[in-house]
Tab-separated table of N, CA and C in Angstrom:
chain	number	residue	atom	x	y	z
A	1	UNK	N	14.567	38.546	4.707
A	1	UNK	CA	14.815	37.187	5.170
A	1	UNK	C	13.658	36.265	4.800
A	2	UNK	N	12.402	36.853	4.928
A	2	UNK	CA	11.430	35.545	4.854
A	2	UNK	C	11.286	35.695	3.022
A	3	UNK	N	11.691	36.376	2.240
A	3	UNK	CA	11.899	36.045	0.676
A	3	UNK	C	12.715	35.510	0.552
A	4	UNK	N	13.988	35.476	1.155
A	4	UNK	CA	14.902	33.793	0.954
A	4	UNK	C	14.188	33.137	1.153
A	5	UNK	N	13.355	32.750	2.146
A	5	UNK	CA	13.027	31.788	2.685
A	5	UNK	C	11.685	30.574	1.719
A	6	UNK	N	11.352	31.909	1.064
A	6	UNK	CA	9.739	31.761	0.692
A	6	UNK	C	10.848	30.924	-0.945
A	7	UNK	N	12.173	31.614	-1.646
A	7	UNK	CA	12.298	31.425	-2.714
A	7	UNK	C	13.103	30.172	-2.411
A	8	UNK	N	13.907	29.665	-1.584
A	8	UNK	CA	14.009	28.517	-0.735
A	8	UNK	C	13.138	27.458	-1.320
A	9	UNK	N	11.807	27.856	-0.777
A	9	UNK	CA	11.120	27.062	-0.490
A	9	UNK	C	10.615	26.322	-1.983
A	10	UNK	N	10.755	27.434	-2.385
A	10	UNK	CA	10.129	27.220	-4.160
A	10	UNK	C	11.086	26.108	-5.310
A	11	UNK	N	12.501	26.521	-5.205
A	11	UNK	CA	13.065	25.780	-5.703
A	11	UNK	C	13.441	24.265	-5.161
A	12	UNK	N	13.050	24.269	-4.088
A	12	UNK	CA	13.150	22.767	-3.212
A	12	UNK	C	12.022	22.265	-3.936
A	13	UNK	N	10.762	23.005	-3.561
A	13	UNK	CA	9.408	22.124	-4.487
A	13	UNK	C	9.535	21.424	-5.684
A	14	UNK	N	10.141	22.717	-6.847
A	14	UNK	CA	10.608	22.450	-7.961
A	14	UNK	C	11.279	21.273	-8.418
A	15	UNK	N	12.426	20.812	-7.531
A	15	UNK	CA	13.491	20.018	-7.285
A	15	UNK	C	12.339	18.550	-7.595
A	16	UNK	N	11.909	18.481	-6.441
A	16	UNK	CA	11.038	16.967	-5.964
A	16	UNK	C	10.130	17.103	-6.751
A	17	UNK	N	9.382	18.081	-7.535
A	17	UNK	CA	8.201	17.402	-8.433
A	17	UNK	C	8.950	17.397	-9.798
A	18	UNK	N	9.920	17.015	-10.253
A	18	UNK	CA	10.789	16.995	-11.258
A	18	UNK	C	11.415	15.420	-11.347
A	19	UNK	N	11.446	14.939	-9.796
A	19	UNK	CA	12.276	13.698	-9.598
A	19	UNK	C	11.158	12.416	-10.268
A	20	UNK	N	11.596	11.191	-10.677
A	20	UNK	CA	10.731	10.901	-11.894
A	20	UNK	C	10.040	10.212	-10.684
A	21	UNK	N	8.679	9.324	-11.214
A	21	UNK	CA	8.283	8.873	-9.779
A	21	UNK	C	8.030	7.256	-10.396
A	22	UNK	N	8.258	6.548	-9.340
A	22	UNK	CA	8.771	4.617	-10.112
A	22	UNK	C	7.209	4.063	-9.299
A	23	UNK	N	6.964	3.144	-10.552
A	23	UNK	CA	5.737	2.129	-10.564
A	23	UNK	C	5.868	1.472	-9.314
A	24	UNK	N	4.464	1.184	-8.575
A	24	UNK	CA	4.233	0.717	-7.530
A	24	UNK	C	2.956	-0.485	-7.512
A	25	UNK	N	3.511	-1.593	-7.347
A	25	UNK	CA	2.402	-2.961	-7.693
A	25	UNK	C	1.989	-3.564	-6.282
A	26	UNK	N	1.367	-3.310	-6.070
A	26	UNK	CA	0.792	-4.809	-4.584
A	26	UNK	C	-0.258	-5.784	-5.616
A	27	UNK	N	0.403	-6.991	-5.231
A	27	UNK	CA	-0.044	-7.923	-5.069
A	27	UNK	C	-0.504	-9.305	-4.299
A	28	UNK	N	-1.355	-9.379	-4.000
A	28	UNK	CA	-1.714	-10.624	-2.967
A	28	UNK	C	-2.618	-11.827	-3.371
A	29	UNK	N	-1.955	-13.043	-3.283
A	29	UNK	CA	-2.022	-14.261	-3.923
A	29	UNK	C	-2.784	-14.799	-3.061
A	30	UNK	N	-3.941	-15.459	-2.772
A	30	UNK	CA	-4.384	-15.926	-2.436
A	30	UNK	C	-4.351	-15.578	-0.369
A	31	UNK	N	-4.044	-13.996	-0.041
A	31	UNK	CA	-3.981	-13.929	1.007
A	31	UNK	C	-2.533	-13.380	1.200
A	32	UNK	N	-1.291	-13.776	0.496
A	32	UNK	CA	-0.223	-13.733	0.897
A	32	UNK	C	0.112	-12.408	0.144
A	33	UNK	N	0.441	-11.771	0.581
A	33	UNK	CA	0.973	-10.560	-0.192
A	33	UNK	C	2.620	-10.843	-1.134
A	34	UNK	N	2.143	-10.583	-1.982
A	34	UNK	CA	3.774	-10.794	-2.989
A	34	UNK	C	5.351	-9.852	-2.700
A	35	UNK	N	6.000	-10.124	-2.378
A	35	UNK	CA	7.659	-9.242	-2.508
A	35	UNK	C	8.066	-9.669	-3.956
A	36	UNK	N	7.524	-8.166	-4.844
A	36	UNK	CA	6.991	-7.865	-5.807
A	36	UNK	C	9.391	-8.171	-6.585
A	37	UNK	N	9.317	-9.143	-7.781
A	37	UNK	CA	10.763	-8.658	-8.167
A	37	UNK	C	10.948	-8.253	-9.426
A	38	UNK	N	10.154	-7.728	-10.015
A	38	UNK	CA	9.697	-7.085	-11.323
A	38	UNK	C	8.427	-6.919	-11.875
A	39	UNK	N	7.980	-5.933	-12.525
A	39	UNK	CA	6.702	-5.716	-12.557
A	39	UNK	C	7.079	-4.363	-13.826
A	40	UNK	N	6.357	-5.092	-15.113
A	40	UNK	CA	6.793	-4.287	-16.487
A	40	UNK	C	5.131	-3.868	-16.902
A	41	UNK	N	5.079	-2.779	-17.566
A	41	UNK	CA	3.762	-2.425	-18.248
A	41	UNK	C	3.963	-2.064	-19.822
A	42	UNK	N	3.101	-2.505	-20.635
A	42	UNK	CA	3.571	-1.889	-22.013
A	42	UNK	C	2.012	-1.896	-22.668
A	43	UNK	N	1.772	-0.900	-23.671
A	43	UNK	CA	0.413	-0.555	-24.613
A	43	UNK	C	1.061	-1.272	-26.074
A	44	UNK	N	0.554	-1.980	-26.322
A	44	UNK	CA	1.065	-2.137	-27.595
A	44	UNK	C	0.410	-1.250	-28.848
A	45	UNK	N	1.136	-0.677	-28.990
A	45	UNK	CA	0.356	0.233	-30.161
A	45	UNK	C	0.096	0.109	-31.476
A	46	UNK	N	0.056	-1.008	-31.713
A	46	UNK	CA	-0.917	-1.750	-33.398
A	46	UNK	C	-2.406	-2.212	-32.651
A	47	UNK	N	-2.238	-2.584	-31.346
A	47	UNK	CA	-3.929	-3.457	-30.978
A	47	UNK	C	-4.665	-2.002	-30.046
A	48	UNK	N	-3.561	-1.504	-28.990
A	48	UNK	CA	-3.738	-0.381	-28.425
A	48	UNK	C	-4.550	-1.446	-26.995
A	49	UNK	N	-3.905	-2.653	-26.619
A	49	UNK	CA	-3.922	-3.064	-25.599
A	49	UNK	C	-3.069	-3.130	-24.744
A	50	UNK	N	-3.059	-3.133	-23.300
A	50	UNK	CA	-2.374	-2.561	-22.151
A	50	UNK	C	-1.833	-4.055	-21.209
A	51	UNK	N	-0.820	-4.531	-21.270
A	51	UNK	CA	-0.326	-5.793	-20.849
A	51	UNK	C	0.465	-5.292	-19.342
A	52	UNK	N	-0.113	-5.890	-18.039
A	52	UNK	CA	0.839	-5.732	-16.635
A	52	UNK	C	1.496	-6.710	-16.353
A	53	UNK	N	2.872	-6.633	-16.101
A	53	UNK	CA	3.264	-8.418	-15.794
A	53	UNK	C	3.998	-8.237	-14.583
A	54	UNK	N	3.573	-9.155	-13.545
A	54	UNK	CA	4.414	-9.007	-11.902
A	54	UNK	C	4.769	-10.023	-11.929
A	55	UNK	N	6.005	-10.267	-11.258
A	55	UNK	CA	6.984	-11.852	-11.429
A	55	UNK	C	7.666	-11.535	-9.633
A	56	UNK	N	7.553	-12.325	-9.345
A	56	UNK	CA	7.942	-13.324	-8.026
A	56	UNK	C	8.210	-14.173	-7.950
A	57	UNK	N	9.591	-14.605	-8.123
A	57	UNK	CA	10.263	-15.683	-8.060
A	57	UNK	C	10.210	-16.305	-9.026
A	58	UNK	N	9.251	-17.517	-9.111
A	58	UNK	CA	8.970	-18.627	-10.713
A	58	UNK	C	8.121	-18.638	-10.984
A	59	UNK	N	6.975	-16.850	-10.629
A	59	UNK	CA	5.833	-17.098	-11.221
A	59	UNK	C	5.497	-15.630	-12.089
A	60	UNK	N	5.002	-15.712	-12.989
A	60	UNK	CA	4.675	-14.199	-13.437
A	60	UNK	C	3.081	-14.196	-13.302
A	61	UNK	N	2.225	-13.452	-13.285
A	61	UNK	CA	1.024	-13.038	-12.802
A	61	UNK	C	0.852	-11.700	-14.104
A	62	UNK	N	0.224	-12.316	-15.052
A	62	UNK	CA	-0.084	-10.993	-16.394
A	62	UNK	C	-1.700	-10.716	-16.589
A	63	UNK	N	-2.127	-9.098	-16.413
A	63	UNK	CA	-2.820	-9.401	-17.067
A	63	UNK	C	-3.057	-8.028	-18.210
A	64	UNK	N	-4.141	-8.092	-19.194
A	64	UNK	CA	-3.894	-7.542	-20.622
A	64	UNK	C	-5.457	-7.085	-20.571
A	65	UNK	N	-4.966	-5.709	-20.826
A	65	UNK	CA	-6.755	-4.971	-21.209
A	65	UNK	C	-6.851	-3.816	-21.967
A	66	UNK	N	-7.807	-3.660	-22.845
A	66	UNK	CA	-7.625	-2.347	-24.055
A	66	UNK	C	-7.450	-1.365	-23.622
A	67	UNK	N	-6.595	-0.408	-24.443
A	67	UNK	CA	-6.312	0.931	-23.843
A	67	UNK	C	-7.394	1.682	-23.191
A	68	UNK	N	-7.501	2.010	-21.650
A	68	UNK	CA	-8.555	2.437	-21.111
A	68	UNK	C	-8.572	4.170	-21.667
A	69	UNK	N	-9.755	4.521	-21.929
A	69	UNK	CA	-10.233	5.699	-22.517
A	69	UNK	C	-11.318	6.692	-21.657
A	70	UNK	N	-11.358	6.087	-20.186
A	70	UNK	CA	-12.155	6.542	-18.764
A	70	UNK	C	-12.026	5.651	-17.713
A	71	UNK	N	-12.029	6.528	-16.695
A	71	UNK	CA	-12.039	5.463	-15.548
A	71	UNK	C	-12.868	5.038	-14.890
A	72	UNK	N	-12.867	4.001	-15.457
A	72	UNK	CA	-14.302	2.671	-14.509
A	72	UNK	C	-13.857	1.114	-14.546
A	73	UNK	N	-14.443	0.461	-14.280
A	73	UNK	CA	-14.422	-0.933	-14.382
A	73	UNK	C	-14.325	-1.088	-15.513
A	74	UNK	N	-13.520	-2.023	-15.899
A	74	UNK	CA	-12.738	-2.714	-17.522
A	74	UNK	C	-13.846	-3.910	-17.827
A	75	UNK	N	-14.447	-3.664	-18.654
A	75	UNK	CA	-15.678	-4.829	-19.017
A	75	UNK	C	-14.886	-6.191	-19.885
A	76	UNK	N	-13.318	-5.834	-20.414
A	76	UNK	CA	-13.195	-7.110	-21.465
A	76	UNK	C	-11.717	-6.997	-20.935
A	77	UNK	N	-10.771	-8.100	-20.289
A	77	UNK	CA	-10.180	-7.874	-19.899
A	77	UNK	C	-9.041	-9.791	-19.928
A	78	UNK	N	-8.075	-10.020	-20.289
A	78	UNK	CA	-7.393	-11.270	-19.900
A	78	UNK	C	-6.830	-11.760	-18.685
A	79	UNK	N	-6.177	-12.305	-18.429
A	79	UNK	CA	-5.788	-12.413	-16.784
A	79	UNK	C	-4.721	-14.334	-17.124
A	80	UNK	N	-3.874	-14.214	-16.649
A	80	UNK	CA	-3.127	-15.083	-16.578
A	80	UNK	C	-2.141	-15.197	-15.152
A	81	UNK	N	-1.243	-16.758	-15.349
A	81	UNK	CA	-0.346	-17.002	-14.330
A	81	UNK	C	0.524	-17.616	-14.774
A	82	UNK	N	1.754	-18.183	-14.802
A	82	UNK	CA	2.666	-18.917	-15.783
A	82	UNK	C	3.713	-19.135	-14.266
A	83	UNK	N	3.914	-20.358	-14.303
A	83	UNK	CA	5.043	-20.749	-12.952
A	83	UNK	C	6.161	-21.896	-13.899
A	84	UNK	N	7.109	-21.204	-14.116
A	84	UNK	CA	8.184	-21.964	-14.245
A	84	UNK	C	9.029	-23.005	-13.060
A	85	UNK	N	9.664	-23.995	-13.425
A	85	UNK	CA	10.447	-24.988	-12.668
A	85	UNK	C	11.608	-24.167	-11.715
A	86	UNK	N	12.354	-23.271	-12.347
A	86	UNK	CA	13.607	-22.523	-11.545
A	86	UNK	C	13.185	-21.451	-12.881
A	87	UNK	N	14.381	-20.111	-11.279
A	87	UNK	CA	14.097	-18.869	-12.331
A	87	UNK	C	14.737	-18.878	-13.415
A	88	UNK	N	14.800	-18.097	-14.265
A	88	UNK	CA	15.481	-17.802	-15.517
A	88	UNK	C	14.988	-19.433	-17.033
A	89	UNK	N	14.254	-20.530	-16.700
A	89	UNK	CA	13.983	-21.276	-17.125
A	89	UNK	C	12.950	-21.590	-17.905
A	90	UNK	N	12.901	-21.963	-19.412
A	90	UNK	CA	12.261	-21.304	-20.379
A	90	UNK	C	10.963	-22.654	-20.546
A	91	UNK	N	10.993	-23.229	-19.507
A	91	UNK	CA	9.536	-24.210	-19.688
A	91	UNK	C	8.807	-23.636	-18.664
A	92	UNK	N	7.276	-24.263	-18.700
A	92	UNK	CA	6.159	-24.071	-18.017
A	92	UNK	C	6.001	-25.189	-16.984
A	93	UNK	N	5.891	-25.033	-15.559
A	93	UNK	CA	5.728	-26.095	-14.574
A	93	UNK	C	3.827	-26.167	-14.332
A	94	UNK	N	3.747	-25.091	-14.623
A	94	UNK	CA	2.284	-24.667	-14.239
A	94	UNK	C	1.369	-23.575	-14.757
A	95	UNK	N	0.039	-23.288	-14.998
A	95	UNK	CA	-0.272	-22.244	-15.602
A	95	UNK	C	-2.031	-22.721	-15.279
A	96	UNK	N	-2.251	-20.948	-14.978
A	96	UNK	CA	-3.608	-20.775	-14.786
A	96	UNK	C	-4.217	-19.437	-15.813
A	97	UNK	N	-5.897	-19.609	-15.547
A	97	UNK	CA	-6.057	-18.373	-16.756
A	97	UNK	C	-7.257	-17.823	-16.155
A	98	UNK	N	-7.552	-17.228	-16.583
A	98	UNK	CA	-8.943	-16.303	-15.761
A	98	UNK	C	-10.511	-17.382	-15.908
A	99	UNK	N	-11.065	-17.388	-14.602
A	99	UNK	CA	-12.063	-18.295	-14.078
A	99	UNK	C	-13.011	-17.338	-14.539
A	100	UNK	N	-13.903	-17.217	-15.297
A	100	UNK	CA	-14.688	-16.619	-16.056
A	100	UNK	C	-16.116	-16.965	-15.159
A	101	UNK	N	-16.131	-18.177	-14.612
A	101	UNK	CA	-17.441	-18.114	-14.073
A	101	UNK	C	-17.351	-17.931	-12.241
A	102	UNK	N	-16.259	-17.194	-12.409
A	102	UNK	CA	-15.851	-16.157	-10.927
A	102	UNK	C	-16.659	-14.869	-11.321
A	103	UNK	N	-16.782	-14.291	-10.253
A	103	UNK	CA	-17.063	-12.557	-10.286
A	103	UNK	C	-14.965	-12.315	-10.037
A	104	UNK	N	-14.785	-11.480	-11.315
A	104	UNK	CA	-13.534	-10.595	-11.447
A	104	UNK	C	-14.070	-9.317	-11.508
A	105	UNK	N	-12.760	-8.550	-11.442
A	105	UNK	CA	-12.632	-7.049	-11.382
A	105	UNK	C	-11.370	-6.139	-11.575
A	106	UNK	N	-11.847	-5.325	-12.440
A	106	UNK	CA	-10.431	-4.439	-12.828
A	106	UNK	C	-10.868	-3.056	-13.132
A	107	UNK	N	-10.518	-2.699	-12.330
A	107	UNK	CA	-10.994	-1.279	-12.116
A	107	UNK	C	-9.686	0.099	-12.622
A	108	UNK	N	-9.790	0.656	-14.063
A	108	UNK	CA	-9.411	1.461	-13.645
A	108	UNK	C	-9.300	3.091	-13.229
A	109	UNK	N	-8.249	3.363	-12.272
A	109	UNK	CA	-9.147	4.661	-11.287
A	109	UNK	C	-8.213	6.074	-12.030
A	110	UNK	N	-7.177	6.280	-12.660
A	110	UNK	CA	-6.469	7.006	-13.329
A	110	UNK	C	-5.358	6.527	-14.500
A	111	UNK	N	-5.333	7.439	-15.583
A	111	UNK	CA	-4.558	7.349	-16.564
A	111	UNK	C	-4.312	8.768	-17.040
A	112	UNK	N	-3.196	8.867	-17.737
A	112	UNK	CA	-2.140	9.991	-17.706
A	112	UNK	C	-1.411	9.690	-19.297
A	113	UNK	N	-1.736	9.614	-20.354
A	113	UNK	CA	-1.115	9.423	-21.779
A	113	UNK	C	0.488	9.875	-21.897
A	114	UNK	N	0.136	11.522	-21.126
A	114	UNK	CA	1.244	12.068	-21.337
A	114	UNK	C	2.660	11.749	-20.647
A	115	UNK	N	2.169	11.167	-19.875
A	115	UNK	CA	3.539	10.408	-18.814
A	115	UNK	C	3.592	9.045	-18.858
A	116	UNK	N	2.547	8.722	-19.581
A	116	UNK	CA	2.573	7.194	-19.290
A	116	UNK	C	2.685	6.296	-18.008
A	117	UNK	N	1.581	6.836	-17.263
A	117	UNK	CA	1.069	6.104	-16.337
A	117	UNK	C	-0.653	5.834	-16.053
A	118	UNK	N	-0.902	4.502	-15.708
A	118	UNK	CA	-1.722	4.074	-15.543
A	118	UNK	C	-2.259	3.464	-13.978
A	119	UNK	N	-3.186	4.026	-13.190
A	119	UNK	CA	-3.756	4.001	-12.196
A	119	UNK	C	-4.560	2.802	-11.930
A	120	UNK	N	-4.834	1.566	-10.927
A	120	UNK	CA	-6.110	0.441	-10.990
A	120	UNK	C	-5.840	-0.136	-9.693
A	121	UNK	N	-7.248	-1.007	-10.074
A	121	UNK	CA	-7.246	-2.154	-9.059
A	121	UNK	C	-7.997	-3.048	-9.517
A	122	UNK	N	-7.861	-4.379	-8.819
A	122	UNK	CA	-7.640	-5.556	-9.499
A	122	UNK	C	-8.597	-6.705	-8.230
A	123	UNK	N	-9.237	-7.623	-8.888
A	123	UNK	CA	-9.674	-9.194	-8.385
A	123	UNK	C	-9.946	-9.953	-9.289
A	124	UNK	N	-8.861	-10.684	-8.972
A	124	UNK	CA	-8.761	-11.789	-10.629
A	124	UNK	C	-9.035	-12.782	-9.800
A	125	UNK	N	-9.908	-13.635	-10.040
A	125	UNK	CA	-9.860	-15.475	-10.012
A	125	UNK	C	-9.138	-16.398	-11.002
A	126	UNK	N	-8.419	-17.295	-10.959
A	126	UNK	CA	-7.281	-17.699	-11.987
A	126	UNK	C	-7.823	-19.323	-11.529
A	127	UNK	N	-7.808	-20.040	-12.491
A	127	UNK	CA	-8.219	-21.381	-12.327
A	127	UNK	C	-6.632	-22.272	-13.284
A	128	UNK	N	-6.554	-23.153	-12.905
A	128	UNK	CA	-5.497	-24.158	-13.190
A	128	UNK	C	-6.216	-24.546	-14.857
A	129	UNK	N	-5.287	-24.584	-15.403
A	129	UNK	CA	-5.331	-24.858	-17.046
A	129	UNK	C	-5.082	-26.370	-16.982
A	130	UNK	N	-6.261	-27.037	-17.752
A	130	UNK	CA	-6.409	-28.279	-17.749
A	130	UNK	C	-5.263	-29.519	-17.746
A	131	UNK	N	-4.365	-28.845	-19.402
A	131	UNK	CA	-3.168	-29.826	-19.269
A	131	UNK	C	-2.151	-30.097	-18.254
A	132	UNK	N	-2.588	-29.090	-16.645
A	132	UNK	CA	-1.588	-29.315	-15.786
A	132	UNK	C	-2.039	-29.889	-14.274
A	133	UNK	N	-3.489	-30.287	-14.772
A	133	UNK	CA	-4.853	-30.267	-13.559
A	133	UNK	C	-3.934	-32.216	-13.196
A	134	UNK	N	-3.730	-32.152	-11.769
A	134	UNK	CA	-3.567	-33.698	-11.716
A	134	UNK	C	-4.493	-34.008	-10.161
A	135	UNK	N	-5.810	-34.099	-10.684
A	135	UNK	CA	-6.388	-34.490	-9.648
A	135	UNK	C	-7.309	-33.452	-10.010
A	136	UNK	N	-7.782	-32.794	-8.802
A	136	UNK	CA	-8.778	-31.504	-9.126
A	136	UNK	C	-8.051	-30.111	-9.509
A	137	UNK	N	-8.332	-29.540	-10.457
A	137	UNK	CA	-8.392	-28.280	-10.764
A	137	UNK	C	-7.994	-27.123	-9.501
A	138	UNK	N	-6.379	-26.331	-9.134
A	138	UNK	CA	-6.300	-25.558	-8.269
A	138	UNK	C	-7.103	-24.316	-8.361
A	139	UNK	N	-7.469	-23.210	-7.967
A	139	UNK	CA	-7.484	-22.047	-7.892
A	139	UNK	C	-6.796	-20.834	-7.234
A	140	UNK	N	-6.884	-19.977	-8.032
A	140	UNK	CA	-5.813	-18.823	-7.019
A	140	UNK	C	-6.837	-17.431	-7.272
A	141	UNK	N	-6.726	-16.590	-6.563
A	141	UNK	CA	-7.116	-15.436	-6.214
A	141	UNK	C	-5.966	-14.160	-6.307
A	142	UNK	N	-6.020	-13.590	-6.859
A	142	UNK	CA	-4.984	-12.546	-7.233
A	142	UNK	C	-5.957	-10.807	-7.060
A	143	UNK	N	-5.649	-10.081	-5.798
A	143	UNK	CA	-6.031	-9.045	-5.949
A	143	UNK	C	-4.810	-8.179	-5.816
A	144	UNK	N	-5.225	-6.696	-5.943
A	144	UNK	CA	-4.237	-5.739	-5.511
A	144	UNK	C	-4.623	-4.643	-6.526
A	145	UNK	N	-3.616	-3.462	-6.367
A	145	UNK	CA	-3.606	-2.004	-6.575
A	145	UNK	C	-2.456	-2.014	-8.076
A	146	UNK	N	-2.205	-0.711	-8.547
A	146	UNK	CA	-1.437	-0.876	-9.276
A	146	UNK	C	-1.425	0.812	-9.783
A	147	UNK	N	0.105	1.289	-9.619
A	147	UNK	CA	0.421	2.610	-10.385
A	147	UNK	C	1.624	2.729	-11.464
A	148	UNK	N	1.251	2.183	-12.368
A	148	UNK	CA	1.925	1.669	-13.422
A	148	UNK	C	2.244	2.810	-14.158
A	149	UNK	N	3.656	2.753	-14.737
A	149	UNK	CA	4.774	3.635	-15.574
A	149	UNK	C	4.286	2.538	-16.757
A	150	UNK	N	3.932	3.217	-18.372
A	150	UNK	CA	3.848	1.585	-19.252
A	150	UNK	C	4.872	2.138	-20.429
A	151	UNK	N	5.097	1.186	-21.183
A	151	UNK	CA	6.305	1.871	-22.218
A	151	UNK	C	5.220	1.078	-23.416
A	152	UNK	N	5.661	2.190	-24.261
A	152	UNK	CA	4.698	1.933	-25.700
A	152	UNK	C	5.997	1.372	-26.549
A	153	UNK	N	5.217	0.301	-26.835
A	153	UNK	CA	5.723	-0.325	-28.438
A	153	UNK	C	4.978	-0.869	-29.249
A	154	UNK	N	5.309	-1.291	-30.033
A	154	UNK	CA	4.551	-1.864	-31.529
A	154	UNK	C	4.599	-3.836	-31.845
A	155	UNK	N	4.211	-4.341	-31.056
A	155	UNK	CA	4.146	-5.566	-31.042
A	155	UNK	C	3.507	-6.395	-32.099
């Protein structure tokens, strides 16, 4: 009885570490945490840079860093924001880009080639892009975690 039990036990394990496991993004905007409604990863493999893009509603939140090769803090790294008028709508209402004379951070803590996943964490400062500045210059704060599934293509 307890070798059913034990071989039971084995093929149940089997079962669940087989089941595929789906990308998980937190993001928090300036305090507010995001209800995340897509969130894509891809390496492009001619530059062998690593692009994250999280979209909430009419805004996407991207950012782009070379294929990490250890895990530590990312020394060269892009960071963007792009807010469209309504969803699905192919103009720009708004757009910010990485505040360079912020302290940022992108840390990452695991990567996996063979499965294609990528492990991090994140403090981006994002400053309002001039042509959309009406008055003073906004800022946003974008931190959070990230266990990213990425799909390779050739861009």
């Amino acid at each position: 009885m307890l070798s059913l039990c034990f071989c039971f036990l084995v093929a149940k394990k089997s079962n669940s570490e087989s089941a595929p496991q789906q990308s998980k993004v937190i993001v928090v905007k300036n305090g507010v945490q995001w209800t995340e409604t897509r969130a894509t990863g891809t390496l492009n493999t001619n530059n062998h840079m690593v692009a994250i893009s999280i979209t909430q509603d009419t805004e996407t939140f991207t950012f782009i860093f070379p294929k990490p090769i250890d895990t530590d803090v990312q020394k060269k790294f892009e960071a963007y924001s792009l807010i469209v008028p309504a969803i699905g709508m192919a103009s720009i209402s708004d757009s910010y880009h990485l505040d360079t004379s912020k302290s940022n951070s992108l840390t990452i803590l695991a990567f996996d080639y063979i499965t294609n996943r990528l492990v991090g964490k994140f403090q981006l400062n994002l400053k309002q892009d001039d042509s959309y500045v009406d008055g003073t210059a906004k800022s946003s704060v974008f931190e959070g975690e990230f266990d990213m599934k990425f799909d390779e293509q050739a861009l």
